[in-house]
PDB file of C-alpha atoms and ligand atoms in Angstrom:
ATOM      1  CA  UNK A   1      -7.953 -18.365   0.757  1.00 91.00           C
ATOM      2  CA  UNK A   2      -5.799 -19.125  -2.255  1.00 97.00           C
ATOM      3  CA  UNK A   3      -2.818 -16.736  -2.111  1.00 97.00           C
ATOM      4  CA  UNK A   4      -0.465 -16.646  -5.113  1.00 98.00           C
ATOM      5  CA  UNK A   5       2.722 -14.615  -5.213  1.00 97.00           C
ATOM      6  CA  UNK A   6       4.366 -13.536  -8.476  1.00 98.00           C
ATOM      7  CA  UNK A   7       7.832 -12.213  -9.228  1.00 97.00           C
ATOM      8  CA  UNK A   8       6.648  -8.870 -10.517  1.00 98.00           C
ATOM      9  CA  UNK A   9       3.646  -6.768 -11.498  1.00 98.00           C
ATOM     10  CA  UNK A  10       3.686  -8.005 -15.078  1.00 98.00           C
ATOM     11  CA  UNK A  11       3.495 -11.654 -14.063  1.00 98.00           C
ATOM     12  CA  UNK A  12       0.738 -10.882 -11.571  1.00 98.00           C
ATOM     13  CA  UNK A  13      -1.225  -8.996 -14.224  1.00 98.00           C
ATOM     14  CA  UNK A  14      -0.865 -11.845 -16.715  1.00 98.00           C
ATOM     15  CA  UNK A  15      -2.114 -14.375 -14.186  1.00 98.00           C
ATOM     16  CA  UNK A  16      -5.074 -12.123 -13.342  1.00 99.00           C
ATOM     17  CA  UNK A  17      -5.997 -11.777 -17.028  1.00 98.00           C
ATOM     18  CA  UNK A  18      -5.757 -15.535 -17.404  1.00 98.00           C
ATOM     19  CA  UNK A  19      -8.253 -16.024 -14.568  1.00 98.00           C
ATOM     20  CA  UNK A  20     -10.708 -13.639 -16.250  1.00 98.00           C
ATOM     21  CA  UNK A  21     -10.212 -15.374 -19.621  1.00 98.00           C
ATOM     22  CA  UNK A  22     -10.709 -18.817 -18.052  1.00 98.00           C
ATOM     23  CA  UNK A  23     -13.905 -17.590 -16.417  1.00 98.00           C
ATOM     24  CA  UNK A  24     -15.225 -16.397 -19.791  1.00 98.00           C
ATOM     25  CA  UNK A  25     -14.216 -19.640 -21.485  1.00 98.00           C
ATOM     26  CA  UNK A  26     -16.077 -21.668 -18.871  1.00 98.00           C
ATOM     27  CA  UNK A  27     -19.106 -19.354 -18.974  1.00 98.00           C
ATOM     28  CA  UNK A  28     -19.159 -16.913 -21.914  1.00 98.00           C
ATOM     29  CA  UNK A  29     -22.027 -14.859 -20.444  1.00 98.00           C
ATOM     30  CA  UNK A  30     -20.288 -14.422 -17.089  1.00 98.00           C
ATOM     31  CA  UNK A  31     -21.069 -11.406 -14.976  1.00 98.00           C
ATOM     32  CA  UNK A  32     -17.784  -9.695 -14.161  1.00 99.00           C
ATOM     33  CA  UNK A  33     -17.351  -7.229 -11.338  1.00 98.00           C
ATOM     34  CA  UNK A  34     -14.636  -4.790 -12.392  1.00 98.00           C
ATOM     35  CA  UNK A  35     -12.304  -2.485 -10.509  1.00 98.00           C
ATOM     36  CA  UNK A  36     -10.417   0.686 -11.391  1.00 98.00           C
ATOM     37  CA  UNK A  37      -7.219   2.234 -10.029  1.00 97.00           C
ATOM     38  CA  UNK A  38      -3.612   1.637 -10.970  1.00 97.00           C
ATOM     39  CA  UNK A  39      -3.526  -2.010  -9.834  1.00 98.00           C
ATOM     40  CA  UNK A  40      -5.694  -3.608 -12.566  1.00 98.00           C
ATOM     41  CA  UNK A  41      -4.261  -1.527 -15.445  1.00 98.00           C
ATOM     42  CA  UNK A  42      -1.755  -4.274 -16.306  1.00 98.00           C
ATOM     43  CA  UNK A  43      -4.491  -6.906 -16.225  1.00 99.00           C
ATOM     44  CA  UNK A  44      -6.646  -4.874 -18.612  1.00 99.00           C
ATOM     45  CA  UNK A  45      -3.684  -4.332 -20.976  1.00 98.00           C
ATOM     46  CA  UNK A  46      -3.081  -8.073 -20.987  1.00 98.00           C
ATOM     47  CA  UNK A  47      -6.781  -8.796 -21.651  1.00 98.00           C
ATOM     48  CA  UNK A  48      -6.677  -6.390 -24.614  1.00 98.00           C
ATOM     49  CA  UNK A  49      -3.608  -8.217 -25.948  1.00 98.00           C
ATOM     50  CA  UNK A  50      -5.312 -11.595 -25.478  1.00 98.00           C
ATOM     51  CA  UNK A  51      -8.460 -10.332 -27.218  1.00 98.00           C
ATOM     52  CA  UNK A  52      -6.401  -9.175 -30.219  1.00 98.00           C
ATOM     53  CA  UNK A  53      -4.874 -12.636 -30.399  1.00 98.00           C
ATOM     54  CA  UNK A  54      -8.282 -14.316 -30.246  1.00 98.00           C
ATOM     55  CA  UNK A  55      -7.741 -15.774 -26.781  1.00 98.00           C
ATOM     56  CA  UNK A  56     -10.670 -14.139 -25.020  1.00 98.00           C
ATOM     57  CA  UNK A  57     -14.187 -13.150 -26.057  1.00 98.00           C
ATOM     58  CA  UNK A  58     -16.305 -10.591 -24.204  1.00 98.00           C
ATOM     59  CA  UNK A  59     -19.259 -10.599 -26.618  1.00 98.00           C
ATOM     60  CA  UNK A  60     -21.682 -12.234 -24.186  1.00 98.00           C
ATOM     61  CA  UNK A  61     -20.174 -10.998 -20.922  1.00 98.00           C
ATOM     62  CA  UNK A  62     -21.797  -8.557 -18.514  1.00 98.00           C
ATOM     63  CA  UNK A  63     -19.861  -6.167 -16.338  1.00 98.00           C
ATOM     64  CA  UNK A  64     -20.608  -4.128 -13.244  1.00 98.00           C
ATOM     65  CA  UNK A  65     -18.028  -1.687 -11.969  1.00 98.00           C
ATOM     66  CA  UNK A  66     -17.461  -1.199  -8.282  1.00 98.00           C
ATOM     67  CA  UNK A  67     -17.669   2.542  -7.990  1.00 98.00           C
ATOM     68  CA  UNK A  68     -17.752   6.052  -9.434  1.00 98.00           C
ATOM     69  CA  UNK A  69     -17.112   9.530  -8.053  1.00 98.00           C
ATOM     70  CA  UNK A  70     -20.167  11.582  -7.128  1.00 98.00           C
ATOM     71  CA  UNK A  71     -20.544  14.676  -9.284  1.00 98.00           C
ATOM     72  CA  UNK A  72     -18.348  13.656 -12.217  1.00 97.00           C
ATOM     73  CA  UNK A  73     -20.110  13.353 -15.556  1.00 96.00           C
ATOM     74  CA  UNK A  74     -19.411  10.130 -17.452  1.00 97.00           C
ATOM     75  CA  UNK A  75     -17.156  11.987 -19.896  1.00 96.00           C
ATOM     76  CA  UNK A  76     -15.040  13.636 -17.190  1.00 97.00           C
ATOM     77  CA  UNK A  77     -11.453  12.413 -17.691  1.00 96.00           C
ATOM     78  CA  UNK A  78     -11.253  11.734 -13.922  1.00 97.00           C
ATOM     79  CA  UNK A  79     -14.320   9.486 -13.989  1.00 98.00           C
ATOM     80  CA  UNK A  80     -14.091   5.723 -13.766  1.00 98.00           C
ATOM     81  CA  UNK A  81     -16.352   5.569 -16.797  1.00 98.00           C
ATOM     82  CA  UNK A  82     -13.599   7.170 -18.890  1.00 98.00           C
ATOM     83  CA  UNK A  83     -10.999   4.944 -17.205  1.00 98.00           C
ATOM     84  CA  UNK A  84     -12.891   1.770 -18.172  1.00 98.00           C
ATOM     85  CA  UNK A  85     -13.449   2.769 -21.776  1.00 98.00           C
ATOM     86  CA  UNK A  86      -9.827   3.875 -22.129  1.00 98.00           C
ATOM     87  CA  UNK A  87      -8.305   0.805 -20.481  1.00 98.00           C
ATOM     88  CA  UNK A  88     -10.636  -1.960 -21.645  1.00 98.00           C
ATOM     89  CA  UNK A  89     -14.058  -1.515 -23.221  1.00 98.00           C
ATOM     90  CA  UNK A  90     -12.978   0.516 -26.253  1.00 98.00           C
ATOM     91  CA  UNK A  91     -10.413  -2.120 -27.247  1.00 98.00           C
ATOM     92  CA  UNK A  92     -12.455  -5.322 -26.903  1.00 98.00           C
ATOM     93  CA  UNK A  93     -15.824  -6.714 -28.029  1.00 98.00           C
ATOM     94  CA  UNK A  94     -17.943  -5.988 -24.963  1.00 98.00           C
ATOM     95  CA  UNK A  95     -21.573  -5.220 -25.863  1.00 98.00           C
ATOM     96  CA  UNK A  96     -22.030  -1.640 -24.535  1.00 97.00           C
ATOM     97  CA  UNK A  97     -25.539  -2.586 -23.391  1.00 97.00           C
ATOM     98  CA  UNK A  98     -24.064  -5.129 -20.978  1.00 98.00           C
ATOM     99  CA  UNK A  99     -21.536  -2.746 -19.467  1.00 98.00           C
ATOM    100  CA  UNK A 100     -22.578  -1.079 -16.200  1.00 98.00           C
ATOM    101  CA  UNK A 101     -20.815   1.600 -14.229  1.00 98.00           C
ATOM    102  CA  UNK A 102     -22.566   3.348 -11.343  1.00 98.00           C
ATOM    103  CA  UNK A 103     -23.541   6.900 -12.204  1.00 97.00           C
ATOM    104  CA  UNK A 104     -22.290   9.628  -9.909  1.00 97.00           C
ATOM    105  CA  UNK A 105     -24.731  12.184 -11.308  1.00 98.00           C
ATOM    106  CA  UNK A 106     -28.513  12.451 -11.169  1.00 95.00           C
ATOM    107  CA  UNK A 107     -31.277  13.751  -8.939  1.00 94.00           C
ATOM    108  CA  UNK A 108     -31.861  10.487  -7.144  1.00 97.00           C
ATOM    109  CA  UNK A 109     -28.574   8.799  -6.337  1.00 98.00           C
ATOM    110  CA  UNK A 110     -30.170   6.623  -3.644  1.00 97.00           C
ATOM    111  CA  UNK A 111     -32.724   5.324  -6.164  1.00 98.00           C
ATOM    112  CA  UNK A 112     -29.977   4.756  -8.722  1.00 98.00           C
ATOM    113  CA  UNK A 113     -28.019   2.721  -6.156  1.00 98.00           C
ATOM    114  CA  UNK A 114     -31.058   0.509  -5.532  1.00 98.00           C
ATOM    115  CA  UNK A 115     -31.513   0.029  -9.269  1.00 98.00           C
ATOM    116  CA  UNK A 116     -27.827  -0.888  -9.621  1.00 98.00           C
ATOM    117  CA  UNK A 117     -28.279  -3.638  -7.048  1.00 98.00           C
ATOM    118  CA  UNK A 118     -31.378  -4.855  -8.871  1.00 98.00           C
ATOM    119  CA  UNK A 119     -29.546  -4.951 -12.210  1.00 98.00           C
ATOM    120  CA  UNK A 120     -26.788  -7.097 -10.698  1.00 98.00           C
ATOM    121  CA  UNK A 121     -29.435  -9.452  -9.365  1.00 98.00           C
ATOM    122  CA  UNK A 122     -31.283  -9.568 -12.688  1.00 98.00           C
ATOM    123  CA  UNK A 123     -28.044 -10.392 -14.495  1.00 98.00           C
ATOM    124  CA  UNK A 124     -27.760 -13.432 -12.213  1.00 98.00           C
ATOM    125  CA  UNK A 125     -25.273 -12.084  -9.675  1.00 98.00           C
ATOM    126  CA  UNK A 126     -21.546 -11.531 -10.065  1.00 98.00           C
ATOM    127  CA  UNK A 127     -19.533 -14.582 -11.086  1.00 98.00           C
ATOM    128  CA  UNK A 128     -16.065 -13.079 -10.696  1.00 99.00           C
ATOM    129  CA  UNK A 129     -15.387  -9.851  -8.802  1.00 99.00           C
ATOM    130  CA  UNK A 130     -12.013  -8.179  -9.362  1.00 99.00           C
ATOM    131  CA  UNK A 131     -10.767  -6.049  -6.462  1.00 98.00           C
ATOM    132  CA  UNK A 132      -7.840  -3.827  -5.636  1.00 98.00           C
ATOM    133  CA  UNK A 133      -7.121  -2.745  -2.067  1.00 98.00           C
ATOM    134  CA  UNK A 134      -6.559   0.762  -0.742  1.00 98.00           C
ATOM    135  CA  UNK A 135      -3.717   1.506   1.660  1.00 97.00           C
ATOM    136  CA  UNK A 136      -6.357   1.816   4.375  1.00 97.00           C
ATOM    137  CA  UNK A 137      -7.868  -1.536   3.454  1.00 98.00           C
ATOM    138  CA  UNK A 138     -10.795  -0.250   1.445  1.00 98.00           C
ATOM    139  CA  UNK A 139     -12.362  -2.419  -1.259  1.00 98.00           C
ATOM    140  CA  UNK A 140     -14.375  -0.534  -3.808  1.00 98.00           C
ATOM    141  CA  UNK A 141     -14.824   2.757  -1.963  1.00 98.00           C
ATOM    142  CA  UNK A 142     -15.866   1.011   1.240  1.00 98.00           C
ATOM    143  CA  UNK A 143     -13.713   2.902   3.696  1.00 98.00           C
ATOM    144  CA  UNK A 144     -12.842   1.670   7.216  1.00 98.00           C
ATOM    145  CA  UNK A 145     -16.014   1.405   9.284  1.00 98.00           C
ATOM    146  CA  UNK A 146     -18.151   0.190   6.377  1.00 98.00           C
ATOM    147  CA  UNK A 147     -20.564  -2.500   7.569  1.00 98.00           C
ATOM    148  CA  UNK A 148     -20.064  -5.930   6.064  1.00 98.00           C
ATOM    149  CA  UNK A 149     -23.732  -5.996   5.032  1.00 98.00           C
ATOM    150  CA  UNK A 150     -23.547  -2.632   3.213  1.00 98.00           C
ATOM    151  CA  UNK A 151     -25.052  -2.317  -0.255  1.00 98.00           C
ATOM    152  CA  UNK A 152     -24.484   0.064  -3.165  1.00 98.00           C
ATOM    153  CA  UNK A 153     -24.754   3.566  -1.734  1.00 98.00           C
ATOM    154  CA  UNK A 154     -23.228   7.043  -1.566  1.00 98.00           C
ATOM    155  CA  UNK A 155     -20.127   7.056   0.630  1.00 98.00           C
ATOM    156  CA  UNK A 156     -17.775   9.690   2.025  1.00 98.00           C
ATOM    157  CA  UNK A 157     -14.178   9.131   0.994  1.00 98.00           C
ATOM    158  CA  UNK A 158     -11.355   9.047   3.520  1.00 97.00           C
ATOM    159  CA  UNK A 159      -8.995  12.026   3.255  1.00 97.00           C
ATOM    160  CA  UNK A 160      -6.132   9.646   2.527  1.00 95.00           C
ATOM    161  CA  UNK A 161      -8.068   8.072  -0.360  1.00 97.00           C
ATOM    162  CA  UNK A 162      -8.652  11.438  -2.012  1.00 97.00           C
ATOM    163  CA  UNK A 163      -5.034  12.540  -1.594  1.00 96.00           C
ATOM    164  CA  UNK A 164      -3.549   9.219  -2.768  1.00 95.00           C
ATOM    165  CA  UNK A 165      -5.846   9.185  -5.815  1.00 95.00           C
ATOM    166  CA  UNK A 166      -5.042  12.815  -6.640  1.00 96.00           C
ATOM    167  CA  UNK A 167      -1.351  12.012  -6.491  1.00 94.00           C
ATOM    168  CA  UNK A 168      -1.713   8.882  -8.646  1.00 92.00           C
ATOM    169  CA  UNK A 169      -3.900  10.436 -11.321  1.00 91.00           C
ATOM    170  CA  UNK A 170      -2.362  13.934 -11.193  1.00 92.00           C
ATOM    171  CA  UNK A 171      -5.881  15.366 -10.857  1.00 93.00           C
ATOM    172  CA  UNK A 172      -5.985  18.893  -9.395  1.00 93.00           C
ATOM    173  CA  UNK A 173      -9.206  18.104  -7.545  1.00 95.00           C
ATOM    174  CA  UNK A 174     -11.391  15.068  -6.887  1.00 96.00           C
ATOM    175  CA  UNK A 175     -14.831  14.647  -5.348  1.00 97.00           C
ATOM    176  CA  UNK A 176     -14.974  13.636  -1.702  1.00 98.00           C
ATOM    177  CA  UNK A 177     -17.923  11.303  -2.205  1.00 98.00           C
ATOM    178  CA  UNK A 178     -18.543   8.287  -4.391  1.00 98.00           C
ATOM    179  CA  UNK A 179     -21.152   5.711  -5.244  1.00 98.00           C
ATOM    180  CA  UNK A 180     -19.797   2.306  -4.279  1.00 98.00           C
ATOM    181  CA  UNK A 181     -21.037  -1.250  -4.263  1.00 98.00           C
ATOM    182  CA  UNK A 182     -21.233  -2.321  -0.636  1.00 98.00           C
ATOM    183  CA  UNK A 183     -19.225  -4.988   1.110  1.00 98.00           C
ATOM    184  CA  UNK A 184     -22.397  -7.078   1.266  1.00 98.00           C
ATOM    185  CA  UNK A 185     -22.756  -6.712  -2.510  1.00 98.00           C
ATOM    186  CA  UNK A 186     -19.128  -7.753  -3.029  1.00 98.00           C
ATOM    187  CA  UNK A 187     -19.388 -10.749  -0.699  1.00 98.00           C
ATOM    188  CA  UNK A 188     -22.313 -12.121  -2.719  1.00 98.00           C
ATOM    189  CA  UNK A 189     -20.020 -12.618  -5.739  1.00 98.00           C
ATOM    190  CA  UNK A 190     -19.426 -16.288  -6.457  1.00 98.00           C
ATOM    191  CA  UNK A 191     -15.687 -15.794  -6.786  1.00 98.00           C
ATOM    192  CA  UNK A 192     -13.455 -12.894  -5.799  1.00 99.00           C
ATOM    193  CA  UNK A 193     -10.003 -12.052  -7.115  1.00 99.00           C
ATOM    194  CA  UNK A 194      -8.018  -9.523  -5.055  1.00 98.00           C
ATOM    195  CA  UNK A 195      -4.955  -7.932  -6.628  1.00 99.00           C
ATOM    196  CA  UNK A 196      -2.226  -5.974  -4.884  1.00 98.00           C
ATOM    197  CA  UNK A 197       1.227  -4.889  -5.926  1.00 98.00           C
ATOM    198  CA  UNK A 198       3.979  -2.761  -4.469  1.00 98.00           C
ATOM    199  CA  UNK A 199       5.561  -2.515  -1.046  1.00 98.00           C
ATOM    200  CA  UNK A 200       3.172   0.282  -0.031  1.00 97.00           C
ATOM    201  CA  UNK A 201       0.422  -2.366   0.069  1.00 98.00           C
ATOM    202  CA  UNK A 202       2.421  -4.938   2.074  1.00 98.00           C
ATOM    203  CA  UNK A 203       1.233  -3.934   5.528  1.00 98.00           C
ATOM    204  CA  UNK A 204      -2.462  -3.654   4.677  1.00 98.00           C
ATOM    205  CA  UNK A 205      -2.376  -6.927   2.717  1.00 98.00           C
ATOM    206  CA  UNK A 206      -0.999  -8.708   5.796  1.00 97.00           C
ATOM    207  CA  UNK A 207      -3.628  -7.080   8.035  1.00 97.00           C
ATOM    208  CA  UNK A 208      -6.474  -7.898   5.651  1.00 98.00           C
ATOM    209  CA  UNK A 209      -5.499 -11.515   5.061  1.00 98.00           C
ATOM    210  CA  UNK A 210      -4.007 -12.493   8.416  1.00 96.00           C
ATOM    211  CA  UNK A 211      -5.357  -9.987  10.917  1.00 96.00           C
ATOM    212  CA  UNK A 212      -8.690  -9.907  12.725  1.00 98.00           C
ATOM    213  CA  UNK A 213     -11.872  -9.655  10.673  1.00 98.00           C
ATOM    214  CA  UNK A 214     -13.056  -6.139  11.427  1.00 98.00           C
ATOM    215  CA  UNK A 215     -15.048  -3.326   9.854  1.00 98.00           C
ATOM    216  CA  UNK A 216     -11.953  -1.154  10.378  1.00 98.00           C
ATOM    217  CA  UNK A 217     -10.135  -3.216   7.710  1.00 98.00           C
ATOM    218  CA  UNK A 218     -12.793  -3.595   5.029  1.00 98.00           C
ATOM    219  CA  UNK A 219     -10.787  -6.144   2.995  1.00 98.00           C
ATOM    220  CA  UNK A 220     -10.657  -8.449   6.034  1.00 98.00           C
ATOM    221  CA  UNK A 221     -14.284  -9.268   5.118  1.00 98.00           C
ATOM    222  CA  UNK A 222     -12.844 -11.458   2.375  1.00 98.00           C
ATOM    223  CA  UNK A 223     -11.669 -13.930   5.032  1.00 98.00           C
ATOM    224  CA  UNK A 224     -15.289 -15.015   5.493  1.00 97.00           C
ATOM    225  CA  UNK A 225     -15.864 -15.688   1.768  1.00 98.00           C
ATOM    226  CA  UNK A 226     -15.385 -19.237   0.552  1.00 96.00           C
ATOM    227  CA  UNK A 227     -13.794 -18.603  -2.849  1.00 98.00           C
ATOM    228  CA  UNK A 228     -11.174 -15.866  -2.878  1.00 98.00           C
ATOM    229  CA  UNK A 229      -7.993 -15.900  -4.922  1.00 98.00           C
ATOM    230  CA  UNK A 230      -5.362 -13.310  -4.007  1.00 98.00           C
ATOM    231  CA  UNK A 231      -2.689 -12.358  -6.533  1.00 98.00           C
ATOM    232  CA  UNK A 232       0.289 -10.431  -5.181  1.00 98.00           C
ATOM    233  CA  UNK A 233       3.641  -9.361  -6.440  1.00 98.00           C
ATOM    234  CA  UNK A 234       6.579 -10.104  -4.138  1.00 97.00           C
ATOM    235  CA  UNK A 235       6.775  -6.655  -2.509  1.00 98.00           C
ATOM    236  CA  UNK A 236       3.044  -6.687  -1.651  1.00 98.00           C
ATOM    237  CA  UNK A 237       3.459 -10.161  -0.119  1.00 98.00           C
ATOM    238  CA  UNK A 238       6.548  -9.207   1.894  1.00 97.00           C
ATOM    239  CA  UNK A 239       4.773  -8.757   5.252  1.00 96.00           C
ATOM    240  CA  UNK A 240       2.563 -11.813   5.040  1.00 94.00           C
ATOM    241  CA  UNK A 241       4.808 -14.010   7.157  1.00 76.00           C
ATOM    242  CA  UNK A 242       4.728 -11.437   9.956  1.00 50.00           C
ATOM    243  CA  UNK A 243       2.420 -12.426  12.790  1.00 47.00           C
ATOM    244  CA  UNK A 244      -0.288  -9.755  13.168  1.00 48.00           C
TER     245      UNK A 244
HETATM  246  P1  PGA B   1      -4.795   1.481  -6.666  1.00 56.74           P
HETATM  247  O1  PGA B   1      -6.090   1.670  -5.812  1.00 56.74           O
HETATM  248  O2  PGA B   1      -5.030   0.295  -7.539  1.00 56.74           O
HETATM  249  O3  PGA B   1      -4.669   2.753  -7.460  1.00 56.74           O
HETATM  250  O4  PGA B   1      -3.673   1.264  -5.696  1.00 56.74           O
HETATM  251  C1  PGA B   1      -6.648   0.551  -5.194  1.00 56.74           C
HETATM  252  C2  PGA B   1      -7.797   0.997  -4.351  1.00 56.74           C
HETATM  253  O5  PGA B   1      -7.758   2.139  -3.844  1.00 56.74           O
HETATM  254  O6  PGA B   1      -8.736   0.215  -4.189  1.00 56.74           O
END
C-alpha cells in the first residue's frame, strides 16, 4: 500500500485531484468510481479549478458513484445526486450520459442494483475508485459486517453513520437505508485511492491499514488489493505508527 501524508487538507485534496487528472490524461475514457461526503469536497473543488484552467478533461470519462440514500428523489438536496452535480458535474465537461449514480427510488431496487453492476462491467470496469472512510471503517455504505464479496445492494446504515451524516450536513432527517456498491465491487477496481483527513479518522485509519483484515473493519479489505494509494493529512495519519 502506498501511503502518502500531507501537511493539511488542502495539500491532500490537491494531490488527490492530480491523481484523477493523471488518470484521465493517461486514459481519457477512464471509468471513475466517485465518492461523496465531506472528505472529497476539496478534491472536487480542485478538479473544477483545474478544468477551468484547461488542465483536465472529463469529456470522454465515465463515472459511477458509490452510493445513494434509499427513498430520496434525485433532486432532494440531501441526495448524493444533488451533491455530485453541485460539487463537480455542473462545473465540468462530463457527458451526462456517462454519469451514473445509484437510484434510491423505484419499485425494484434489487433489480436496479443488478443493472448497476452490469453497467459498470459494460463500461469496462472501474479504473480508479475514490473512497472516503467512515469513523466505523465503512467504505461506500458498507458498514461493519459487510462481506468482502458483497455487490451493489440495499444496506441498513449504522446508527452512528446516520447521526454523523446528519450532523455534518445539518439535515433534520436522513434515511436509514442506502444503495451501495459492495466491497466486492470496490475491490474489482483496477486502482483505489482512499482519502482521509482530520484527527477523528486517525484511529480507524490505523485499524484499517495496519490492523487485522476483518469484515468488522470494512476498509481493511483494501489491504488485500494490489494497487491502493492512501492520501492522508497529518492528523489522520497520527495513529499510524501505533502498533495495533
Ligand atoms: P466524510 O464521510 O467524508 O463525510 O467523513 C466519509 C464516509 O462516511 O465514508
